[in-house]
Amino acid sequence: MKTSQKGIDLIKEFEGYSERVYMCAGGKYTIGYGHTRGVEVGDTCTREQAEKYLREDLQDAEESVLALISVPLTQHQFDALVSLVYNIGSGNFYDSTIRRVINLKIGNIEEYRRAWMMWVKSRGKVLKGLVRRREAEFKMFKGE
């Protein structure tokens, strides 16, 4: 399974494009559409390079979702989970309540939402941007 254009657009919307390195809220040097691997102060990238980074990073997130979710997913559910993993990382997703409730098929949609919305903090602070992103991801997960 691959991320659809709708899923890619969601990630791009929340990551935004930056041609210059910046320090993200999580304390990592970031460039392009949220790319962090190997990024150093002073780096720059074109939109073309940012797209390449995004495709590479998406592949990692996609592989994580496919490896860590054991139940069938619709395209919109897969896209939403890839966006989440792209943002929080595979290790955090592995340990997450949302992964467990999806795999165990426990709870109802509100339970899924509560587990999803646990991921709105960076360095202990609730960030409005993360709240908006989680709400948009969850809306996508539900197929809205």
Short mmCIF file of N, CA and C in Angstrom, two decimals:
data_model
loop_
_atom_site.label_atom_id
_atom_site.label_comp_id
_atom_site.label_asym_id
_atom_site.label_seq_id
_atom_site.Cartn_x
_atom_site.Cartn_y
_atom_site.Cartn_z
N MET A 1 0.85 -1.18 0.00
CA MET A 1 0.00 0.00 0.00
C MET A 1 0.89 1.24 0.00
N LYS A 2 0.49 2.24 -0.72
CA LYS A 2 1.21 3.50 -0.81
C LYS A 2 0.29 4.65 -0.40
N THR A 3 0.88 5.71 0.07
CA THR A 3 0.12 6.89 0.46
C THR A 3 -0.49 7.53 -0.77
N SER A 4 -1.77 7.86 -0.69
CA SER A 4 -2.45 8.51 -1.81
C SER A 4 -2.05 9.98 -1.87
N GLN A 5 -2.43 10.63 -2.96
CA GLN A 5 -2.13 12.06 -3.09
C GLN A 5 -2.83 12.86 -2.00
N LYS A 6 -4.01 12.42 -1.59
CA LYS A 6 -4.74 13.11 -0.51
C LYS A 6 -3.92 13.04 0.79
N GLY A 7 -3.34 11.87 1.06
CA GLY A 7 -2.50 11.72 2.24
C GLY A 7 -1.24 12.56 2.17
N ILE A 8 -0.62 12.58 1.00
CA ILE A 8 0.58 13.39 0.79
C ILE A 8 0.25 14.87 0.98
N ASP A 9 -0.88 15.30 0.43
CA ASP A 9 -1.29 16.70 0.56
C ASP A 9 -1.50 17.07 2.03
N LEU A 10 -2.07 16.16 2.81
CA LEU A 10 -2.27 16.42 4.24
C LEU A 10 -0.93 16.62 4.94
N ILE A 11 0.02 15.75 4.67
CA ILE A 11 1.34 15.86 5.28
C ILE A 11 2.00 17.17 4.88
N LYS A 12 1.96 17.49 3.60
CA LYS A 12 2.56 18.74 3.12
C LYS A 12 1.92 19.96 3.76
N GLU A 13 0.61 19.92 3.92
CA GLU A 13 -0.11 21.05 4.52
C GLU A 13 0.40 21.31 5.94
N PHE A 14 0.57 20.28 6.72
CA PHE A 14 0.97 20.47 8.11
C PHE A 14 2.47 20.62 8.28
N GLU A 15 3.26 20.00 7.44
CA GLU A 15 4.71 20.16 7.54
C GLU A 15 5.15 21.50 6.98
N GLY A 16 4.50 21.93 5.90
CA GLY A 16 4.93 23.15 5.23
C GLY A 16 6.27 22.93 4.54
N TYR A 17 6.61 23.79 3.62
CA TYR A 17 7.89 23.70 2.92
C TYR A 17 8.85 24.75 3.45
N SER A 18 10.07 24.32 3.70
CA SER A 18 11.12 25.25 4.09
C SER A 18 12.38 24.94 3.30
N GLU A 19 12.86 25.92 2.57
CA GLU A 19 14.09 25.70 1.80
C GLU A 19 15.33 25.80 2.68
N ARG A 20 15.18 26.37 3.86
CA ARG A 20 16.29 26.53 4.80
C ARG A 20 16.04 25.73 6.08
N VAL A 21 17.10 25.31 6.68
CA VAL A 21 17.02 24.55 7.93
C VAL A 21 16.40 25.39 9.02
N TYR A 22 15.57 24.75 9.82
CA TYR A 22 15.01 25.38 11.01
C TYR A 22 14.94 24.33 12.11
N MET A 23 14.81 24.77 13.32
CA MET A 23 14.66 23.88 14.46
C MET A 23 13.17 23.68 14.70
N CYS A 24 12.69 22.45 14.52
CA CYS A 24 11.26 22.20 14.72
C CYS A 24 10.93 22.18 16.22
N ALA A 25 9.65 22.13 16.51
CA ALA A 25 9.20 22.15 17.91
C ALA A 25 9.73 20.98 18.70
N GLY A 26 10.06 19.89 18.01
CA GLY A 26 10.60 18.71 18.67
C GLY A 26 12.10 18.78 18.91
N GLY A 27 12.72 19.90 18.49
CA GLY A 27 14.14 20.09 18.75
C GLY A 27 15.06 19.46 17.72
N LYS A 28 14.56 19.23 16.50
CA LYS A 28 15.38 18.63 15.45
C LYS A 28 15.55 19.60 14.30
N TYR A 29 16.75 19.60 13.70
CA TYR A 29 16.96 20.39 12.49
C TYR A 29 16.12 19.76 11.38
N THR A 30 15.40 20.62 10.67
CA THR A 30 14.40 20.19 9.71
C THR A 30 14.51 21.03 8.45
N ILE A 31 14.17 20.40 7.32
CA ILE A 31 14.20 21.09 6.03
C ILE A 31 13.13 20.47 5.12
N GLY A 32 12.80 21.16 4.05
CA GLY A 32 11.83 20.62 3.10
C GLY A 32 10.46 20.49 3.72
N TYR A 33 9.89 19.30 3.60
CA TYR A 33 8.57 19.00 4.19
C TYR A 33 8.74 18.12 5.43
N GLY A 34 9.50 18.60 6.39
CA GLY A 34 9.66 17.87 7.63
C GLY A 34 10.79 16.85 7.63
N HIS A 35 11.72 16.97 6.70
CA HIS A 35 12.84 16.03 6.61
C HIS A 35 13.88 16.36 7.69
N THR A 36 14.32 15.33 8.43
CA THR A 36 15.28 15.55 9.52
C THR A 36 16.56 14.73 9.39
N ARG A 37 16.53 13.65 8.66
CA ARG A 37 17.69 12.75 8.58
C ARG A 37 18.88 13.43 7.89
N GLY A 38 20.00 13.54 8.61
CA GLY A 38 21.22 14.09 8.04
C GLY A 38 21.23 15.59 7.84
N VAL A 39 20.25 16.28 8.37
CA VAL A 39 20.14 17.73 8.18
C VAL A 39 21.08 18.45 9.12
N GLU A 40 21.79 19.44 8.57
CA GLU A 40 22.74 20.23 9.36
C GLU A 40 22.48 21.71 9.18
N VAL A 41 22.93 22.49 10.14
CA VAL A 41 22.80 23.94 10.06
C VAL A 41 23.42 24.42 8.74
N GLY A 42 22.71 25.30 8.06
CA GLY A 42 23.21 25.86 6.81
C GLY A 42 22.71 25.15 5.57
N ASP A 43 22.11 23.95 5.72
CA ASP A 43 21.59 23.23 4.56
C ASP A 43 20.43 23.99 3.93
N THR A 44 20.29 23.82 2.63
CA THR A 44 19.15 24.35 1.89
C THR A 44 18.65 23.25 0.96
N CYS A 45 17.43 23.40 0.47
CA CYS A 45 16.93 22.45 -0.52
C CYS A 45 15.89 23.13 -1.40
N THR A 46 15.83 22.68 -2.62
CA THR A 46 14.83 23.16 -3.56
C THR A 46 13.53 22.39 -3.31
N ARG A 47 12.47 22.84 -3.93
CA ARG A 47 11.20 22.10 -3.82
C ARG A 47 11.37 20.70 -4.41
N GLU A 48 12.14 20.60 -5.47
CA GLU A 48 12.38 19.30 -6.10
C GLU A 48 13.09 18.36 -5.11
N GLN A 49 14.10 18.86 -4.42
CA GLN A 49 14.80 18.04 -3.43
C GLN A 49 13.88 17.73 -2.25
N ALA A 50 13.06 18.69 -1.86
CA ALA A 50 12.11 18.46 -0.76
C ALA A 50 11.13 17.34 -1.11
N GLU A 51 10.69 17.31 -2.36
CA GLU A 51 9.80 16.24 -2.82
C GLU A 51 10.51 14.89 -2.73
N LYS A 52 11.77 14.86 -3.13
CA LYS A 52 12.56 13.62 -3.07
C LYS A 52 12.69 13.16 -1.61
N TYR A 53 13.04 14.07 -0.73
CA TYR A 53 13.14 13.73 0.69
C TYR A 53 11.80 13.20 1.21
N LEU A 54 10.72 13.87 0.83
CA LEU A 54 9.40 13.48 1.29
C LEU A 54 9.09 12.05 0.85
N ARG A 55 9.35 11.73 -0.40
CA ARG A 55 9.08 10.37 -0.92
C ARG A 55 9.89 9.33 -0.15
N GLU A 56 11.15 9.63 0.13
CA GLU A 56 12.00 8.71 0.89
C GLU A 56 11.46 8.53 2.31
N ASP A 57 11.13 9.64 2.95
CA ASP A 57 10.63 9.59 4.32
C ASP A 57 9.26 8.91 4.39
N LEU A 58 8.44 9.13 3.38
CA LEU A 58 7.13 8.48 3.33
C LEU A 58 7.28 6.97 3.25
N GLN A 59 8.25 6.53 2.49
CA GLN A 59 8.46 5.08 2.37
C GLN A 59 8.74 4.46 3.73
N ASP A 60 9.55 5.12 4.54
CA ASP A 60 9.83 4.63 5.90
C ASP A 60 8.55 4.58 6.73
N ALA A 61 7.74 5.63 6.67
CA ALA A 61 6.50 5.68 7.44
C ALA A 61 5.51 4.61 6.95
N GLU A 62 5.43 4.45 5.63
CA GLU A 62 4.54 3.44 5.06
C GLU A 62 4.94 2.04 5.52
N GLU A 63 6.24 1.76 5.46
CA GLU A 63 6.73 0.44 5.89
C GLU A 63 6.43 0.20 7.36
N SER A 64 6.53 1.23 8.17
CA SER A 64 6.23 1.09 9.60
C SER A 64 4.75 0.76 9.82
N VAL A 65 3.87 1.49 9.14
CA VAL A 65 2.44 1.22 9.28
C VAL A 65 2.13 -0.21 8.84
N LEU A 66 2.67 -0.61 7.70
CA LEU A 66 2.41 -1.96 7.20
C LEU A 66 2.94 -3.03 8.14
N ALA A 67 4.08 -2.77 8.77
CA ALA A 67 4.68 -3.75 9.68
C ALA A 67 3.99 -3.78 11.05
N LEU A 68 3.48 -2.63 11.49
CA LEU A 68 2.98 -2.54 12.86
C LEU A 68 1.46 -2.64 13.01
N ILE A 69 0.75 -2.55 11.91
CA ILE A 69 -0.71 -2.71 11.97
C ILE A 69 -1.06 -4.07 11.36
N SER A 70 -1.76 -4.87 12.14
CA SER A 70 -2.04 -6.24 11.73
C SER A 70 -3.45 -6.47 11.21
N VAL A 71 -4.23 -5.41 11.13
CA VAL A 71 -5.60 -5.53 10.62
C VAL A 71 -5.68 -4.83 9.26
N PRO A 72 -6.64 -5.23 8.43
CA PRO A 72 -6.80 -4.57 7.13
C PRO A 72 -7.15 -3.09 7.31
N LEU A 73 -6.59 -2.26 6.45
CA LEU A 73 -6.86 -0.82 6.48
C LEU A 73 -7.42 -0.36 5.15
N THR A 74 -8.30 0.62 5.19
CA THR A 74 -8.74 1.28 3.98
C THR A 74 -7.64 2.27 3.56
N GLN A 75 -7.74 2.81 2.37
CA GLN A 75 -6.75 3.79 1.92
C GLN A 75 -6.72 5.00 2.83
N HIS A 76 -7.89 5.51 3.21
CA HIS A 76 -7.90 6.71 4.04
C HIS A 76 -7.37 6.43 5.45
N GLN A 77 -7.59 5.24 5.97
CA GLN A 77 -7.02 4.89 7.27
C GLN A 77 -5.50 4.80 7.17
N PHE A 78 -5.02 4.17 6.12
CA PHE A 78 -3.58 4.05 5.89
C PHE A 78 -2.94 5.43 5.76
N ASP A 79 -3.53 6.30 4.97
CA ASP A 79 -3.00 7.65 4.78
C ASP A 79 -2.90 8.40 6.11
N ALA A 80 -3.96 8.31 6.91
CA ALA A 80 -3.97 9.00 8.20
C ALA A 80 -2.88 8.47 9.12
N LEU A 81 -2.71 7.15 9.14
CA LEU A 81 -1.68 6.55 9.99
C LEU A 81 -0.28 6.90 9.49
N VAL A 82 -0.08 6.96 8.19
CA VAL A 82 1.23 7.35 7.65
C VAL A 82 1.55 8.78 8.07
N SER A 83 0.57 9.67 8.01
CA SER A 83 0.80 11.05 8.45
C SER A 83 1.19 11.09 9.92
N LEU A 84 0.51 10.32 10.73
CA LEU A 84 0.83 10.26 12.15
C LEU A 84 2.25 9.76 12.37
N VAL A 85 2.60 8.64 11.73
CA VAL A 85 3.94 8.06 11.89
C VAL A 85 5.00 9.00 11.34
N TYR A 86 4.72 9.64 10.23
CA TYR A 86 5.66 10.61 9.65
C TYR A 86 6.01 11.67 10.68
N ASN A 87 5.04 12.05 11.48
CA ASN A 87 5.21 13.12 12.45
C ASN A 87 5.79 12.65 13.79
N ILE A 88 5.33 11.51 14.30
CA ILE A 88 5.77 11.08 15.64
C ILE A 88 6.90 10.07 15.62
N GLY A 89 7.14 9.44 14.47
CA GLY A 89 8.20 8.44 14.37
C GLY A 89 7.70 7.03 14.65
N SER A 90 8.40 6.07 14.06
CA SER A 90 8.01 4.66 14.17
C SER A 90 8.11 4.13 15.59
N GLY A 91 9.15 4.52 16.32
CA GLY A 91 9.31 4.04 17.68
C GLY A 91 8.18 4.48 18.58
N ASN A 92 7.80 5.73 18.47
CA ASN A 92 6.67 6.23 19.25
C ASN A 92 5.37 5.54 18.85
N PHE A 93 5.21 5.30 17.55
CA PHE A 93 4.00 4.62 17.07
C PHE A 93 3.95 3.19 17.60
N TYR A 94 5.08 2.52 17.61
CA TYR A 94 5.14 1.15 18.11
C TYR A 94 4.62 1.06 19.54
N ASP A 95 4.99 2.02 20.36
CA ASP A 95 4.60 2.03 21.78
C ASP A 95 3.24 2.68 22.03
N SER A 96 2.55 3.12 21.00
CA SER A 96 1.35 3.94 21.18
C SER A 96 0.09 3.13 21.48
N THR A 97 -0.79 3.79 22.20
CA THR A 97 -2.12 3.24 22.48
C THR A 97 -2.91 3.12 21.19
N ILE A 98 -2.77 4.07 20.28
CA ILE A 98 -3.54 4.02 19.04
C ILE A 98 -3.22 2.75 18.25
N ARG A 99 -1.96 2.37 18.21
CA ARG A 99 -1.59 1.13 17.49
C ARG A 99 -2.26 -0.07 18.15
N ARG A 100 -2.22 -0.10 19.49
CA ARG A 100 -2.81 -1.23 20.21
C ARG A 100 -4.32 -1.32 20.00
N VAL A 101 -5.03 -0.19 20.11
CA VAL A 101 -6.49 -0.26 19.98
C VAL A 101 -6.90 -0.62 18.55
N ILE A 102 -6.14 -0.18 17.57
CA ILE A 102 -6.45 -0.55 16.18
C ILE A 102 -6.20 -2.04 15.98
N ASN A 103 -5.04 -2.52 16.39
CA ASN A 103 -4.71 -3.93 16.19
C ASN A 103 -5.62 -4.88 16.96
N LEU A 104 -6.02 -4.47 18.15
CA LEU A 104 -6.88 -5.33 18.96
C LEU A 104 -8.36 -5.14 18.66
N LYS A 105 -8.66 -4.14 17.81
CA LYS A 105 -10.05 -3.82 17.45
C LYS A 105 -10.90 -3.62 18.69
N ILE A 106 -10.32 -2.93 19.67
CA ILE A 106 -11.07 -2.69 20.90
C ILE A 106 -11.58 -1.26 20.91
N GLY A 107 -12.63 -1.06 21.66
CA GLY A 107 -13.16 0.28 21.80
C GLY A 107 -14.01 0.70 20.63
N ASN A 108 -14.50 1.91 20.73
CA ASN A 108 -15.32 2.48 19.68
C ASN A 108 -14.55 3.65 19.07
N ILE A 109 -15.18 4.36 18.18
CA ILE A 109 -14.51 5.44 17.47
C ILE A 109 -14.02 6.53 18.42
N GLU A 110 -14.76 6.77 19.50
CA GLU A 110 -14.32 7.78 20.48
C GLU A 110 -13.06 7.32 21.21
N GLU A 111 -12.96 6.04 21.42
CA GLU A 111 -11.77 5.50 22.05
C GLU A 111 -10.55 5.67 21.13
N TYR A 112 -10.77 5.43 19.85
CA TYR A 112 -9.71 5.66 18.86
C TYR A 112 -9.30 7.13 18.86
N ARG A 113 -10.29 8.00 18.90
CA ARG A 113 -10.01 9.44 18.88
C ARG A 113 -9.19 9.84 20.10
N ARG A 114 -9.57 9.38 21.28
CA ARG A 114 -8.82 9.70 22.50
C ARG A 114 -7.36 9.26 22.38
N ALA A 115 -7.16 8.05 21.87
CA ALA A 115 -5.80 7.53 21.72
C ALA A 115 -5.03 8.38 20.70
N TRP A 116 -5.69 8.78 19.63
CA TRP A 116 -5.05 9.60 18.59
C TRP A 116 -4.64 10.97 19.15
N MET A 117 -5.52 11.54 19.94
CA MET A 117 -5.30 12.89 20.45
C MET A 117 -4.29 12.94 21.59
N MET A 118 -3.75 11.80 21.97
CA MET A 118 -2.67 11.80 22.97
C MET A 118 -1.39 12.39 22.37
N TRP A 119 -1.33 12.50 21.05
CA TRP A 119 -0.12 12.94 20.35
C TRP A 119 -0.18 14.41 19.93
N VAL A 120 -0.51 15.28 20.88
CA VAL A 120 -0.62 16.71 20.59
C VAL A 120 0.41 17.54 21.33
N LYS A 121 1.37 16.87 21.95
CA LYS A 121 2.39 17.58 22.74
C LYS A 121 3.77 17.43 22.11
N SER A 122 4.57 18.46 22.32
CA SER A 122 5.98 18.42 21.98
C SER A 122 6.73 18.99 23.17
N ARG A 123 7.66 18.22 23.67
CA ARG A 123 8.42 18.63 24.85
C ARG A 123 7.50 19.00 26.02
N GLY A 124 6.41 18.23 26.15
CA GLY A 124 5.49 18.42 27.27
C GLY A 124 4.44 19.50 27.10
N LYS A 125 4.47 20.23 26.00
CA LYS A 125 3.51 21.32 25.78
C LYS A 125 2.54 20.96 24.66
N VAL A 126 1.26 21.22 24.90
CA VAL A 126 0.26 21.05 23.85
C VAL A 126 0.48 22.14 22.80
N LEU A 127 0.59 21.73 21.55
CA LEU A 127 0.78 22.68 20.45
C LEU A 127 -0.49 22.72 19.59
N LYS A 128 -0.97 23.92 19.34
CA LYS A 128 -2.19 24.08 18.56
C LYS A 128 -2.06 23.43 17.18
N GLY A 129 -0.88 23.55 16.57
CA GLY A 129 -0.66 22.94 15.26
C GLY A 129 -0.79 21.42 15.30
N LEU A 130 -0.32 20.82 16.38
CA LEU A 130 -0.45 19.37 16.52
C LEU A 130 -1.91 18.97 16.79
N VAL A 131 -2.63 19.78 17.52
CA VAL A 131 -4.05 19.52 17.75
C VAL A 131 -4.78 19.54 16.41
N ARG A 132 -4.52 20.56 15.59
CA ARG A 132 -5.17 20.66 14.27
C ARG A 132 -4.78 19.47 13.39
N ARG A 133 -3.50 19.11 13.43
CA ARG A 133 -3.05 17.99 12.60
C ARG A 133 -3.71 16.68 13.03
N ARG A 134 -3.73 16.42 14.33
CA ARG A 134 -4.35 15.18 14.81
C ARG A 134 -5.84 15.15 14.46
N GLU A 135 -6.52 16.29 14.58
CA GLU A 135 -7.94 16.34 14.21
C GLU A 135 -8.13 16.05 12.73
N ALA A 136 -7.27 16.62 11.89
CA ALA A 136 -7.37 16.38 10.44
C ALA A 136 -7.04 14.92 10.10
N GLU A 137 -6.03 14.38 10.75
CA GLU A 137 -5.68 12.97 10.52
C GLU A 137 -6.82 12.05 10.94
N PHE A 138 -7.39 12.34 12.11
CA PHE A 138 -8.46 11.47 12.60
C PHE A 138 -9.69 11.58 11.71
N LYS A 139 -9.97 12.77 11.23
CA LYS A 139 -11.09 12.94 10.29
C LYS A 139 -10.84 12.09 9.04
N MET A 140 -9.60 12.10 8.55
CA MET A 140 -9.24 11.28 7.40
C MET A 140 -9.38 9.79 7.74
N PHE A 141 -8.92 9.41 8.93
CA PHE A 141 -9.00 8.02 9.36
C PHE A 141 -10.45 7.53 9.32
N LYS A 142 -11.38 8.39 9.73
CA LYS A 142 -12.79 8.03 9.73
C LYS A 142 -13.40 8.05 8.33
N GLY A 143 -12.68 8.56 7.37
CA GLY A 143 -13.19 8.59 6.00
C GLY A 143 -13.98 9.83 5.65
N GLU A 144 -13.79 10.87 6.45
CA GLU A 144 -14.51 12.12 6.20
C GLU A 144 -13.71 13.06 5.31
#
